[in-house]
Structure formats: structure tokens, C-alpha cells
Amino acid sequence: MQNIKNYIESNKARFINELIEILKMPSVSADPAFNQDVLNTSEAVKGFLEKAGCDHVEICETPGYPIVYGEKIIDPSLPTILVYGHYDVQPADPIELWDSPPFEPVIKTTEIHPEGAIFARGACDDKGQMFMHVKALEYMTSTGNLPCNVKFMIEGEEEVGSESLGWFVERNQEKLANDVILISDTGMIANDIPSITTGLRGLSYVQVEVTGPNRDLHSGLYGGAVANPINVLTKMIASLHDENNHITIPGFYDNVEELSTEERAEMAKAPFSLDNYKKALNIDAVYGEKGYSTNERNSIRPTLDVNGIWGGYIGEGAKTVIASKAFAKISMRLVPNQDWKEITELFKKHFESIAPAGVTVEVKPHHGGQGYVTPIDNIGYQAASKAYEATFGKAPIPQRSGGSIPIVALFEKELKSKTILMGFGLDSDAIHSPNEHFGIFNYLKGIETIPLFYKYFTELKTK
Ligand code: BES
Ligand code: MN
Ligand code: MN
């Protein structure tokens, strides 16, 4: 397979231009204003899968956005890899904080990406990473290097909870039958410190609404005499953590798996500089649950964070008003064994119970999903590890991530297969944030590494 490097070298400009083409499409799944753009993006992905050599590609309708399915079955007796990715992206807001428009991709160099990075919403999460698989497939089919069967399933609702994908997977178990699932939608430690993600956190996302008086009131005439929903909401939220930054919801930690001293020592070996971490975020101190390191806090420990909060007057100048209502969106990141539906119930019960007289509280569950851990003693992980070792020149470090891809636990339940998370993004790539980008090095390294995974997985599986 020595000619993958040559293939990339001679097709590099086209690989970048094709990615730019889909990055120009604003496929924001959360905002109905982009409905047609999301649909157009699914068509574009279909076209690229056809060109990459799939025998059969279809747009599968669902109750929500369609799933693009493609396959190339070369011999049913050979192993089958199922590639999953998503073509939808997060909203670009706040747009004014972007240095260039989010859907007009530009290439710029950065300190971390001296070879250049593509700046656009979705560059890393997940269009760039999903597209590495399409280009790797193109290489394998056009040079006779595809060693096994492959199926692609690219969805358009990952950023809003993958509801239709659950629906689709339950109804298409046979169509999706596979020996391993391969996803590039996570990150790695650094471009010279490759790592493979071995765990994801679960998620429970809720919206809360506190209602006081039946209308907005003059804050002089009524101030001090009625419950102010914003005052109440912020106080309730503040009470959800104690002085050690433990979450105070009764039962919240009941099923949290405590790692052994050995496992924690193993984790602590991963290269990490607290100074660089603080410098990159321009903070003078880290903050979090007492008794745990930064890397533990953002991977093996559960969290509760306000993601948005609003109410009252936020326009120019001052308006003296006590709002009738206050709102917040809250995410809880969960660890394996915590059941997201149970946690959502616990939150709801607790939050309603701490509301003082004078207000009513409503908790609306949004979406969620289970966490995931994968052992490293399976052939999928071993094949990935060998592939990274060949292309990066060193063995990758297994690392649990703090992010969530809820559908991975569902894949295990419905399709009975393990997922290998070969992510090539960096934490500094600013996913979900203004100025999201993806390194050209990372994009091309992914395209180079993926065919080796196919090769080693097939060898290990058919041995
Ligand atoms: N690709 C991310 C998840 C991710 C990123 C995992 C980096 C590990 C490292 C995915 O698109 C995402 O954003 N997931 C959401 C959850 C979803 C239900 C909206 C998340 O983690 O907030
Ligand atoms: Mn993603
Ligand atoms: Mn995302």
C-alpha cells in the first residue's frame, strides 16, 4: 500500500477543493431556516459516495433529515466495515466572532497547523473527518486496494440528538450488518501524539423554565414584594453544585463507576501540560470537582453545566422590569453505567423540589444518550493501533473523551458491534465555536491511515 502517499500527493488539491465544496453548504440541523441546505448536502454526499466507487447509494428518508447510505460489497464472505459520520453542523452563531464567514471556507496557517487549516463551520465536526473516509474509499476502489466490504451511513441529525438514526437502525439491522463500526468524529492529543478514543460520555440535555407573576412587572412598584424568576433561577442553579463542585442532585452519583488507582495512574501517563491548557484558554486557573485532575474531570467524571440562560431585558440601555419568566438550558455529561433517562428524571424531581413558593418550574427534557467505553483487547482497536503506528511512526495512546456520540451505545445494542473511534481533530480546532478549523495535515493523515485500518482489520479478522 506504499502508493497511498503518492495518491494523496497527486490528488491533494482536489481533495481539499471537494471538501471546501461541501463546507460551503450551511447544513445546520438545529435551525429550520436551513432545511433546504441540509437536504442539498445529503444529495452532495450521495454524489461523492457514488464517485468514490460505491455500487449502490441511496438517500433513505426518515421522519427527520435523510440518511445517506452507500455500500460496496466485494465478497459477502469477507468482513464488512460500517462507516458512520454526519453531514449536519452546529449553528455558526455568534457569527460576529468569526474572522471569516463560517460558510466561506478559507485556508490559513496557525501555530499548531503550520501546513494550513481549513476554517469553516463543520470543517472538523464532522464534514472534514467524514470526508476522509470518502476519499480513502476512492483511493481503495480506484487502485484495487479495497480488501473487504464497506457500508457508509452518513446522517443529518447528529448535532440535534440523532433521533431519526435510532429509528433507522432499529428498522434496518440486516442492511447494516457489519463486523466493526468505524467513526472519525472525535479528536487526538496532538499531531505528534496520536491517540485513539476509547470512551465517550453520555448526555442528558434539559431546558428549565421558571414562571413568577403572570406578566412583566415594574421593578420599582413590585420589586422586593414578589419572587423574581431570574433571581430564583440563578439561585436554584447555583445550588446544584456544593463547595467541592460535587453535583447535589440526590442519587446522581449512584451508578458512577469509580476507576481503580491503577487505572487512574495509567490515565495520568498521557502527556498533558496544565500550563499550556491554561494558556490556550487564557485562564489563570482551572476549576472543577475536588479530588480529580483536569483530564479526569473532562472524561471519567459526570458534569452539570448551564449552556444558555435568558430572561428579562437584554437590549440596549436599561429597562426597569421584573420578568415573568426565566429560562436555562442545562447539559449533564454522564459516564458509563449512568442511565441518561434515569438521570433526567432525578434532575426533574430535584429541580422541581427546590423551587420556592411564588414560582412554578417546568423541566423539559431535550435529548440524551448513553456513554460508551471500548476495551482495547479487540481486533478493531488493534487494527487501528497498527494503522496509526504505520502512518505516525508511533503507537497511539488510548484515551477517554469527554464528548458524546450517543448513537454509539445504540449501535452496540442494536447491531451488536463495537465502534472504533479514529478521530483526527484537535481540541484547539474550535468545534462548535467560532473559527472552527481542521488541519490539512490531519485531513490528509486521516486519508492515509484509514486504508491501513481496512487492511489490518481484514487480516486480523480472516486469520
Ligand atoms: N463530534 C462531536 C462529539 C465529540 C467531539 C466527541 C470531540 C469527542 C471529541 C459530536 O458532533 C457532538 O458534538 N456531540 C454532541 C452531542 C449531541 C447529542 C448533540 C456533544 O458532545 O455535545
Ligand atoms: Mn460530530
Ligand atoms: Mn458536534
Short mmCIF file of C-alpha atoms and ligand atoms in Angstrom, two decimals:
data_model
loop_
_atom_site.label_atom_id
_atom_site.label_comp_id
_atom_site.label_asym_id
_atom_site.label_seq_id
_atom_site.Cartn_x
_atom_site.Cartn_y
_atom_site.Cartn_z
CA MET A 1 0.00 0.00 0.00
CA GLN A 2 3.02 2.28 -0.43
CA ASN A 3 1.26 4.24 -3.16
CA ILE A 4 -1.36 5.82 -0.86
CA LYS A 5 1.16 8.57 -0.13
CA ASN A 6 1.66 9.14 -3.87
CA TYR A 7 -2.06 9.05 -4.48
CA ILE A 8 -2.60 11.71 -1.81
CA GLU A 9 0.26 13.84 -3.12
CA SER A 10 -1.11 13.86 -6.66
CA ASN A 11 -4.75 14.42 -5.63
CA LYS A 12 -4.23 16.73 -2.68
CA ALA A 13 -5.56 19.91 -4.28
CA ARG A 14 -8.71 18.15 -5.49
CA PHE A 15 -9.27 16.52 -2.07
CA ILE A 16 -9.16 19.96 -0.46
CA ASN A 17 -11.36 21.60 -3.10
CA GLU A 18 -14.01 18.89 -2.85
CA LEU A 19 -14.14 19.27 0.92
CA ILE A 20 -14.46 23.03 0.50
CA GLU A 21 -17.41 22.41 -1.80
CA ILE A 22 -19.45 20.68 0.93
CA LEU A 23 -18.25 23.08 3.62
CA LYS A 24 -19.91 25.86 1.66
CA MET A 25 -23.29 24.24 2.26
CA PRO A 26 -24.80 25.53 5.53
CA SER A 27 -26.29 22.25 6.79
CA VAL A 28 -27.38 23.49 10.22
CA SER A 29 -29.76 20.83 11.50
CA ALA A 30 -30.93 22.81 14.55
CA ASP A 31 -32.40 25.72 12.58
CA PRO A 32 -35.39 25.10 10.25
CA ALA A 33 -34.27 28.09 8.15
CA PHE A 34 -31.53 25.84 6.72
CA ASN A 35 -33.87 22.95 5.87
CA GLN A 36 -33.17 23.05 2.12
CA ASP A 37 -29.41 23.39 2.66
CA VAL A 38 -29.37 20.29 4.85
CA LEU A 39 -31.24 18.36 2.14
CA ASN A 40 -28.89 19.66 -0.56
CA THR A 41 -25.92 18.50 1.50
CA SER A 42 -27.31 14.96 1.70
CA GLU A 43 -27.50 14.97 -2.13
CA ALA A 44 -23.92 16.19 -2.39
CA VAL A 45 -22.70 13.43 -0.06
CA LYS A 46 -24.59 10.89 -2.17
CA GLY A 47 -22.83 12.17 -5.29
CA PHE A 48 -19.40 11.94 -3.67
CA LEU A 49 -20.04 8.38 -2.45
CA GLU A 50 -21.03 7.35 -5.96
CA LYS A 51 -17.89 8.91 -7.40
CA ALA A 52 -15.78 7.19 -4.74
CA GLY A 53 -16.85 3.82 -6.06
CA CYS A 54 -19.88 2.70 -4.04
CA ASP A 55 -22.02 0.28 -6.06
CA HIS A 56 -25.21 1.38 -4.53
CA VAL A 57 -26.01 4.70 -2.87
CA GLU A 58 -29.41 5.85 -1.66
CA ILE A 59 -30.99 8.68 0.26
CA CYS A 60 -33.02 6.99 2.97
CA GLU A 61 -35.97 9.04 4.13
CA THR A 62 -36.69 9.20 7.85
CA PRO A 63 -39.16 11.18 9.99
CA GLY A 64 -36.42 13.85 10.09
CA TYR A 65 -33.41 14.51 7.85
CA PRO A 66 -32.41 11.71 5.47
CA ILE A 67 -29.59 9.24 5.98
CA VAL A 68 -27.19 8.74 3.11
CA TYR A 69 -26.44 5.04 2.73
CA GLY A 70 -23.83 3.60 0.39
CA GLU A 71 -22.12 0.27 0.03
CA LYS A 72 -19.54 -1.68 -1.89
CA ILE A 73 -19.77 -5.41 -1.30
CA ILE A 74 -16.86 -7.16 -3.00
CA ASP A 75 -17.35 -10.62 -1.45
CA PRO A 76 -20.00 -11.46 1.16
CA SER A 77 -17.62 -13.90 2.84
CA LEU A 78 -15.17 -11.10 3.65
CA PRO A 79 -15.50 -8.80 6.69
CA THR A 80 -17.69 -5.69 6.47
CA ILE A 81 -16.79 -2.28 7.89
CA LEU A 82 -19.63 0.16 8.60
CA VAL A 83 -18.53 3.80 8.43
CA TYR A 84 -20.66 6.34 10.28
CA GLY A 85 -20.42 10.12 10.11
CA HIS A 86 -22.65 13.18 9.99
CA TYR A 87 -23.19 15.85 7.35
CA ASP A 88 -25.05 18.27 9.62
CA VAL A 89 -23.26 21.00 11.55
CA GLN A 90 -23.78 23.17 14.61
CA PRO A 91 -25.23 26.68 14.18
CA ALA A 92 -22.50 29.20 13.33
CA ASP A 93 -23.56 31.76 15.95
CA PRO A 94 -22.20 34.06 17.19
CA ILE A 95 -21.29 34.94 13.60
CA GLU A 96 -19.66 38.25 14.53
CA LEU A 97 -16.88 36.37 16.34
CA TRP A 98 -15.72 34.62 13.16
CA ASP A 99 -12.66 36.09 11.41
CA SER A 100 -14.06 34.87 8.07
CA PRO A 101 -17.64 33.87 7.18
CA PRO A 102 -18.44 30.36 8.52
CA PHE A 103 -19.66 29.01 5.18
CA GLU A 104 -16.94 30.59 3.01
CA PRO A 105 -14.03 28.25 3.74
CA VAL A 106 -10.52 29.73 3.77
CA ILE A 107 -7.12 28.14 4.36
CA LYS A 108 -4.86 29.82 6.90
CA THR A 109 -1.82 28.71 8.84
CA THR A 110 -1.77 28.68 12.64
CA GLU A 111 0.87 27.94 15.25
CA ILE A 112 -0.49 24.41 15.64
CA HIS A 113 -1.19 23.94 11.92
CA PRO A 114 1.87 25.30 10.05
CA GLU A 115 0.77 23.39 6.90
CA GLY A 116 -2.53 25.25 6.98
CA ALA A 117 -6.03 24.58 8.21
CA ILE A 118 -9.44 24.95 6.57
CA PHE A 119 -11.62 27.40 8.51
CA ALA A 120 -15.37 26.79 8.23
CA ARG A 121 -18.25 25.51 10.33
CA GLY A 122 -18.13 21.71 10.12
CA ALA A 123 -14.52 21.62 8.90
CA CYS A 124 -13.57 19.24 11.72
CA ASP A 125 -17.01 18.29 13.12
CA ASP A 126 -17.74 16.33 11.08
CA LYS A 127 -17.60 17.09 7.35
CA GLY A 128 -13.80 17.07 7.14
CA GLN A 129 -13.48 13.88 9.14
CA MET A 130 -16.37 12.15 7.38
CA PHE A 131 -14.91 13.13 4.00
CA MET A 132 -11.55 11.49 4.83
CA HIS A 133 -13.44 8.19 4.66
CA VAL A 134 -14.95 9.03 1.28
CA LYS A 135 -11.52 9.89 -0.13
CA ALA A 136 -9.91 6.81 1.44
CA LEU A 137 -12.60 4.72 -0.25
CA GLU A 138 -11.92 6.45 -3.56
CA TYR A 139 -8.25 5.51 -3.24
CA MET A 140 -9.02 1.89 -2.38
CA THR A 141 -11.58 1.32 -5.14
CA SER A 142 -9.62 3.11 -7.88
CA THR A 143 -6.33 1.33 -7.17
CA GLY A 144 -7.66 -2.16 -6.40
CA ASN A 145 -6.78 -1.84 -2.72
CA LEU A 146 -10.17 -2.44 -1.11
CA PRO A 147 -9.64 -5.59 0.99
CA CYS A 148 -13.17 -6.04 2.39
CA ASN A 149 -16.78 -4.88 2.16
CA VAL A 150 -17.79 -1.42 3.21
CA LYS A 151 -21.05 0.30 4.12
CA PHE A 152 -21.48 4.03 4.70
CA MET A 153 -24.19 5.57 6.84
CA ILE A 154 -23.97 9.37 6.98
CA GLU A 155 -26.70 11.11 8.95
CA GLY A 156 -28.01 14.68 9.15
CA GLU A 157 -29.22 14.98 12.74
CA GLU A 158 -26.20 14.19 14.91
CA GLU A 159 -25.97 17.69 16.29
CA VAL A 160 -29.61 17.57 17.41
CA GLY A 161 -29.69 14.13 19.03
CA SER A 162 -29.79 11.56 16.17
CA GLU A 163 -33.43 10.73 16.74
CA SER A 164 -34.08 9.53 13.20
CA LEU A 165 -30.92 7.46 13.18
CA GLY A 166 -32.21 5.41 16.11
CA TRP A 167 -35.43 4.90 14.17
CA PHE A 168 -33.45 3.88 11.05
CA VAL A 169 -31.08 1.49 12.82
CA GLU A 170 -33.91 -0.35 14.59
CA ARG A 171 -35.60 -0.96 11.22
CA ASN A 172 -32.52 -1.87 9.18
CA GLN A 173 -30.47 -4.27 11.23
CA GLU A 174 -29.84 -6.65 8.37
CA LYS A 175 -28.90 -3.95 5.88
CA LEU A 176 -26.45 -2.51 8.41
CA ALA A 177 -24.93 -5.86 9.49
CA ASN A 178 -21.18 -5.43 9.96
CA ASP A 179 -18.08 -6.70 11.75
CA VAL A 180 -16.96 -3.35 13.09
CA ILE A 181 -18.12 0.27 13.05
CA LEU A 182 -15.62 2.97 12.18
CA ILE A 183 -16.13 6.63 13.11
CA SER A 184 -13.95 9.71 12.76
CA ASP A 185 -15.80 12.30 14.83
CA THR A 186 -13.51 12.73 17.84
CA GLY A 187 -10.01 14.07 18.40
CA MET A 188 -6.47 13.10 19.24
CA ILE A 189 -3.93 14.56 21.69
CA ALA A 190 -1.61 16.34 19.23
CA ASN A 191 -0.29 15.91 15.71
CA ASP A 192 2.85 14.27 17.10
CA ILE A 193 0.99 12.39 19.88
CA PRO A 194 -1.58 10.19 18.17
CA SER A 195 -4.35 8.75 20.33
CA ILE A 196 -7.47 6.66 19.83
CA THR A 197 -10.67 7.48 21.69
CA THR A 198 -11.79 4.58 23.89
CA GLY A 199 -14.69 6.21 25.68
CA LEU A 200 -17.42 8.82 25.27
CA ARG A 201 -19.62 10.42 27.87
CA GLY A 202 -23.38 10.11 27.91
CA LEU A 203 -25.63 13.14 27.92
CA SER A 204 -28.86 14.44 29.36
CA TYR A 205 -29.94 17.82 27.99
CA VAL A 206 -32.84 19.69 29.57
CA GLN A 207 -34.48 23.09 29.42
CA VAL A 208 -35.91 24.67 32.53
CA GLU A 209 -38.48 27.42 32.80
CA VAL A 210 -39.29 29.38 35.96
CA THR A 211 -42.52 31.39 35.96
CA GLY A 212 -43.37 34.02 38.56
CA PRO A 213 -46.05 36.70 38.11
CA ASN A 214 -48.35 36.42 35.10
CA ARG A 215 -46.76 39.43 33.33
CA ASP A 216 -43.59 41.52 33.35
CA LEU A 217 -43.73 44.00 36.23
CA HIS A 218 -42.30 47.43 37.04
CA SER A 219 -39.23 46.64 39.15
CA GLY A 220 -39.88 49.63 41.38
CA LEU A 221 -43.55 49.09 42.01
CA TYR A 222 -43.24 45.33 42.57
CA GLY A 223 -39.51 44.80 43.28
CA GLY A 224 -38.91 43.12 46.63
CA ALA A 225 -42.52 42.03 47.02
CA VAL A 226 -42.76 39.10 44.57
CA ALA A 227 -40.42 36.30 43.55
CA ASN A 228 -38.21 37.42 40.65
CA PRO A 229 -37.92 34.38 38.33
CA ILE A 230 -34.39 35.32 37.26
CA ASN A 231 -33.17 35.71 40.85
CA VAL A 232 -34.83 32.42 41.74
CA LEU A 233 -33.50 30.52 38.72
CA THR A 234 -29.90 31.62 39.29
CA LYS A 235 -30.11 30.68 42.97
CA MET A 236 -31.55 27.27 42.10
CA ILE A 237 -28.81 26.69 39.54
CA ALA A 238 -26.10 27.76 41.97
CA SER A 239 -27.35 25.21 44.49
CA LEU A 240 -26.76 22.34 42.05
CA HIS A 241 -23.04 22.24 43.00
CA ASP A 242 -21.64 22.19 46.52
CA GLU A 243 -18.41 23.85 47.72
CA ASN A 244 -16.36 20.93 46.35
CA ASN A 245 -18.08 21.17 42.98
CA HIS A 246 -19.92 17.93 43.54
CA ILE A 247 -23.37 17.82 41.99
CA THR A 248 -26.07 17.95 44.69
CA ILE A 249 -28.88 16.06 42.94
CA PRO A 250 -29.74 13.11 45.21
CA GLY A 251 -28.78 9.79 43.57
CA PHE A 252 -26.78 11.47 40.79
CA TYR A 253 -23.57 9.56 41.54
CA ASP A 254 -25.21 6.23 42.45
CA ASN A 255 -24.08 4.34 39.35
CA VAL A 256 -20.88 6.24 38.61
CA GLU A 257 -18.08 3.79 38.16
CA GLU A 258 -15.02 4.69 40.28
CA LEU A 259 -11.79 3.88 38.49
CA SER A 260 -9.13 1.90 40.34
CA THR A 261 -5.91 3.59 41.47
CA GLU A 262 -4.09 1.66 38.74
CA GLU A 263 -6.47 2.84 36.03
CA ARG A 264 -6.13 6.43 37.22
CA ALA A 265 -2.34 6.11 37.27
CA GLU A 266 -2.45 4.76 33.71
CA MET A 267 -4.57 7.74 32.62
CA ALA A 268 -2.20 10.19 34.26
CA LYS A 269 0.61 8.97 31.98
CA ALA A 270 -0.96 10.62 28.92
CA PRO A 271 1.05 13.72 28.03
CA PHE A 272 -0.67 16.84 29.32
CA SER A 273 0.55 20.31 30.24
CA LEU A 274 -1.67 22.26 32.60
CA ASP A 275 0.25 25.43 31.75
CA ASN A 276 -0.40 25.09 28.03
CA TYR A 277 -4.01 24.23 28.74
CA LYS A 278 -4.50 27.41 30.76
CA LYS A 279 -2.56 29.48 28.25
CA ALA A 280 -4.63 28.22 25.31
CA LEU A 281 -7.84 29.27 27.08
CA ASN A 282 -6.43 32.42 28.66
CA ILE A 283 -7.47 31.42 32.18
CA ASP A 284 -5.40 31.77 35.34
CA ALA A 285 -6.71 28.62 36.99
CA VAL A 286 -8.68 25.50 36.19
CA TYR A 287 -11.87 24.77 38.08
CA GLY A 288 -13.76 21.60 38.88
CA GLU A 289 -14.62 18.71 41.10
CA LYS A 290 -12.35 18.38 44.10
CA GLY A 291 -10.10 15.33 44.12
CA TYR A 292 -9.81 14.90 40.36
CA SER A 293 -7.32 16.06 37.73
CA THR A 294 -8.30 18.14 34.71
CA ASN A 295 -8.12 15.09 32.44
CA GLU A 296 -10.30 13.12 34.84
CA ARG A 297 -12.80 15.93 35.24
CA ASN A 298 -13.38 16.06 31.49
CA SER A 299 -13.58 12.34 30.79
CA ILE A 300 -14.36 9.91 33.63
CA ARG A 301 -16.44 12.26 35.83
CA PRO A 302 -20.01 13.43 35.23
CA THR A 303 -20.82 17.14 34.99
CA LEU A 304 -23.68 19.63 35.04
CA ASP A 305 -23.35 22.86 33.05
CA VAL A 306 -25.64 25.70 32.07
CA ASN A 307 -25.34 26.10 28.28
CA GLY A 308 -27.57 29.13 27.96
CA ILE A 309 -29.65 31.35 30.23
CA TRP A 310 -32.09 34.11 29.43
CA GLY A 311 -34.98 36.21 30.58
CA GLY A 312 -35.88 39.85 31.16
CA TYR A 313 -34.46 42.80 29.29
CA ILE A 314 -31.20 42.33 27.39
CA GLY A 315 -31.46 45.15 24.82
CA GLU A 316 -29.59 48.46 24.72
CA GLY A 317 -29.69 50.68 27.80
CA ALA A 318 -31.80 49.95 30.83
CA LYS A 319 -35.38 48.87 31.27
CA THR A 320 -36.66 48.52 34.83
CA VAL A 321 -38.55 45.28 34.75
CA ILE A 322 -39.12 42.05 36.66
CA ALA A 323 -39.61 39.38 34.02
CA SER A 324 -42.48 36.97 34.25
CA LYS A 325 -40.25 34.09 33.14
CA ALA A 326 -36.62 32.92 33.18
CA PHE A 327 -35.09 30.05 31.23
CA ALA A 328 -31.94 27.94 31.09
CA LYS A 329 -30.57 25.09 29.02
CA ILE A 330 -28.56 22.59 31.00
CA SER A 331 -26.37 19.71 29.88
CA MET A 332 -25.28 16.85 32.10
CA ARG A 333 -22.37 14.80 30.79
CA LEU A 334 -22.62 11.27 32.10
CA VAL A 335 -20.23 8.38 32.46
CA PRO A 336 -20.83 4.74 31.55
CA ASN A 337 -23.39 2.99 33.83
CA GLN A 338 -25.32 6.20 34.45
CA ASP A 339 -28.63 5.81 32.67
CA TRP A 340 -29.49 9.08 30.92
CA LYS A 341 -33.24 8.67 31.28
CA GLU A 342 -32.91 7.94 34.98
CA ILE A 343 -30.64 10.97 35.45
CA THR A 344 -33.12 13.16 33.57
CA GLU A 345 -35.85 12.00 35.99
CA LEU A 346 -33.63 12.63 39.03
CA PHE A 347 -32.87 16.13 37.77
CA LYS A 348 -36.53 16.89 37.14
CA LYS A 349 -37.64 15.67 40.55
CA HIS A 350 -34.89 17.57 42.34
CA PHE A 351 -35.25 20.80 40.40
CA GLU A 352 -38.99 20.89 40.97
CA SER A 353 -38.47 20.15 44.68
CA ILE A 354 -36.13 23.12 45.26
CA ALA A 355 -38.45 25.72 43.72
CA PRO A 356 -39.58 28.22 46.36
CA ALA A 357 -43.21 29.26 46.82
CA GLY A 358 -44.14 32.06 44.46
CA VAL A 359 -42.87 30.45 41.26
CA THR A 360 -43.67 27.40 39.18
CA VAL A 361 -40.99 25.35 37.50
CA GLU A 362 -41.12 23.31 34.35
CA VAL A 363 -38.38 20.92 33.25
CA LYS A 364 -38.42 19.89 29.59
CA PRO A 365 -36.11 17.02 28.66
CA HIS A 366 -34.48 17.60 25.25
CA HIS A 367 -32.39 14.64 24.24
CA GLY A 368 -29.67 12.42 25.57
CA GLY A 369 -27.85 9.17 25.26
CA GLN A 370 -25.66 6.63 26.94
CA GLY A 371 -21.90 6.82 27.37
CA TYR A 372 -19.58 4.28 25.86
CA VAL A 373 -16.30 2.54 26.61
CA THR A 374 -14.45 0.16 24.37
CA PRO A 375 -11.85 -2.33 25.56
CA ILE A 376 -8.50 -2.25 23.77
CA ASP A 377 -8.09 -6.02 23.55
CA ASN A 378 -10.24 -6.44 20.44
CA ILE A 379 -9.06 -6.72 16.85
CA GLY A 380 -10.74 -3.46 15.87
CA TYR A 381 -8.62 -1.49 18.31
CA GLN A 382 -5.52 -3.48 17.40
CA ALA A 383 -6.02 -2.84 13.69
CA ALA A 384 -6.46 0.89 14.36
CA SER A 385 -3.39 0.95 16.58
CA LYS A 386 -1.26 -0.73 13.89
CA ALA A 387 -2.54 1.69 11.27
CA TYR A 388 -1.61 4.77 13.36
CA GLU A 389 1.76 3.28 14.18
CA ALA A 390 2.47 2.88 10.47
CA THR A 391 1.46 6.43 9.49
CA PHE A 392 2.50 8.43 12.58
CA GLY A 393 5.60 6.39 13.37
CA LYS A 394 4.47 5.77 16.93
CA ALA A 395 1.80 3.78 18.73
CA PRO A 396 -1.35 5.73 19.63
CA ILE A 397 -2.39 6.28 23.26
CA PRO A 398 -5.87 5.07 24.28
CA GLN A 399 -7.84 7.97 25.74
CA ARG A 400 -11.37 8.52 27.01
CA SER A 401 -13.03 11.63 25.65
CA GLY A 402 -15.46 14.00 27.34
CA GLY A 403 -17.67 14.47 24.30
CA SER A 404 -20.72 12.44 23.38
CA ILE A 405 -21.86 10.49 20.35
CA PRO A 406 -24.96 8.93 21.86
CA ILE A 407 -25.62 6.72 18.87
CA VAL A 408 -22.51 4.62 19.56
CA ALA A 409 -24.12 2.88 22.56
CA LEU A 410 -27.21 2.26 20.46
CA PHE A 411 -25.09 0.68 17.70
CA GLU A 412 -23.75 -1.79 20.24
CA LYS A 413 -27.24 -2.64 21.46
CA GLU A 414 -28.93 -2.92 18.06
CA LEU A 415 -26.14 -4.06 15.75
CA LYS A 416 -24.07 -5.94 18.34
CA SER A 417 -20.79 -4.50 17.16
CA LYS A 418 -18.01 -2.45 18.65
CA THR A 419 -17.15 1.02 17.39
CA ILE A 420 -13.61 2.20 16.75
CA LEU A 421 -13.25 5.95 17.18
CA MET A 422 -10.43 7.08 14.89
CA GLY A 423 -10.63 10.82 15.40
CA PHE A 424 -8.11 13.19 13.80
CA GLY A 425 -9.29 16.55 15.19
CA LEU A 426 -7.51 18.57 17.87
CA ASP A 427 -9.12 20.21 20.92
CA SER A 428 -7.85 23.54 19.59
CA ASP A 429 -9.80 23.11 16.33
CA ALA A 430 -12.67 25.02 17.95
CA ILE A 431 -15.54 22.70 17.12
CA HIS A 432 -18.95 24.19 17.99
CA SER A 433 -17.14 27.51 18.36
CA PRO A 434 -16.35 30.48 16.11
CA ASN A 435 -13.40 29.89 13.74
CA GLU A 436 -13.74 26.11 13.66
CA HIS A 437 -10.97 24.61 11.53
CA PHE A 438 -9.37 21.33 10.51
CA GLY A 439 -5.67 20.90 9.78
CA ILE A 440 -4.65 19.93 6.26
CA PHE A 441 -2.10 17.63 7.91
CA ASN A 442 -4.90 15.97 9.91
CA TYR A 443 -7.18 15.64 6.89
CA LEU A 444 -4.51 14.01 4.76
CA LYS A 445 -3.18 11.86 7.64
CA GLY A 446 -6.69 10.52 8.12
CA ILE A 447 -6.98 9.63 4.44
CA GLU A 448 -3.62 7.88 4.69
CA THR A 449 -4.41 5.95 7.89
CA ILE A 450 -7.94 4.70 7.07
CA PRO A 451 -6.99 2.26 4.25
CA LEU A 452 -4.45 0.67 6.61
CA PHE A 453 -7.21 0.08 9.13
CA TYR A 454 -9.15 -1.76 6.41
CA LYS A 455 -6.09 -3.84 5.58
CA TYR A 456 -5.12 -4.78 9.16
CA PHE A 457 -8.71 -5.37 10.25
CA THR A 458 -9.30 -7.74 7.34
CA GLU A 459 -6.04 -9.58 8.04
CA LEU A 460 -6.80 -9.96 11.75
CA LYS A 461 -10.42 -10.95 11.13
CA THR A 462 -9.73 -13.59 8.47
CA LYS A 463 -6.62 -15.02 10.10
N1 BES B 1 -18.22 15.05 17.25
C1 BES B 1 -18.90 15.51 18.41
C2 BES B 1 -18.57 14.74 19.66
C3 BES B 1 -17.13 14.70 20.09
C4 BES B 1 -16.21 15.67 19.73
C5 BES B 1 -16.71 13.64 20.85
C6 BES B 1 -14.90 15.59 20.13
C7 BES B 1 -15.40 13.56 21.27
C8 BES B 1 -14.49 14.54 20.90
C9 BES B 1 -20.40 15.44 18.14
O1 BES B 1 -20.72 16.02 16.90
C10 BES B 1 -21.11 16.27 19.17
O2 BES B 1 -20.96 17.46 19.16
N2 BES B 1 -21.90 15.64 20.03
C11 BES B 1 -22.72 16.35 20.94
C12 BES B 1 -23.84 15.51 21.43
C13 BES B 1 -25.06 15.56 20.55
C14 BES B 1 -26.17 14.72 21.16
C15 BES B 1 -25.53 16.94 20.28
C16 BES B 1 -21.91 16.80 22.12
O3 BES B 1 -20.97 16.09 22.56
O4 BES B 1 -22.25 17.86 22.64
MN MN B 2 -19.53 15.34 15.43
MN MN B 3 -20.68 18.25 17.17
#
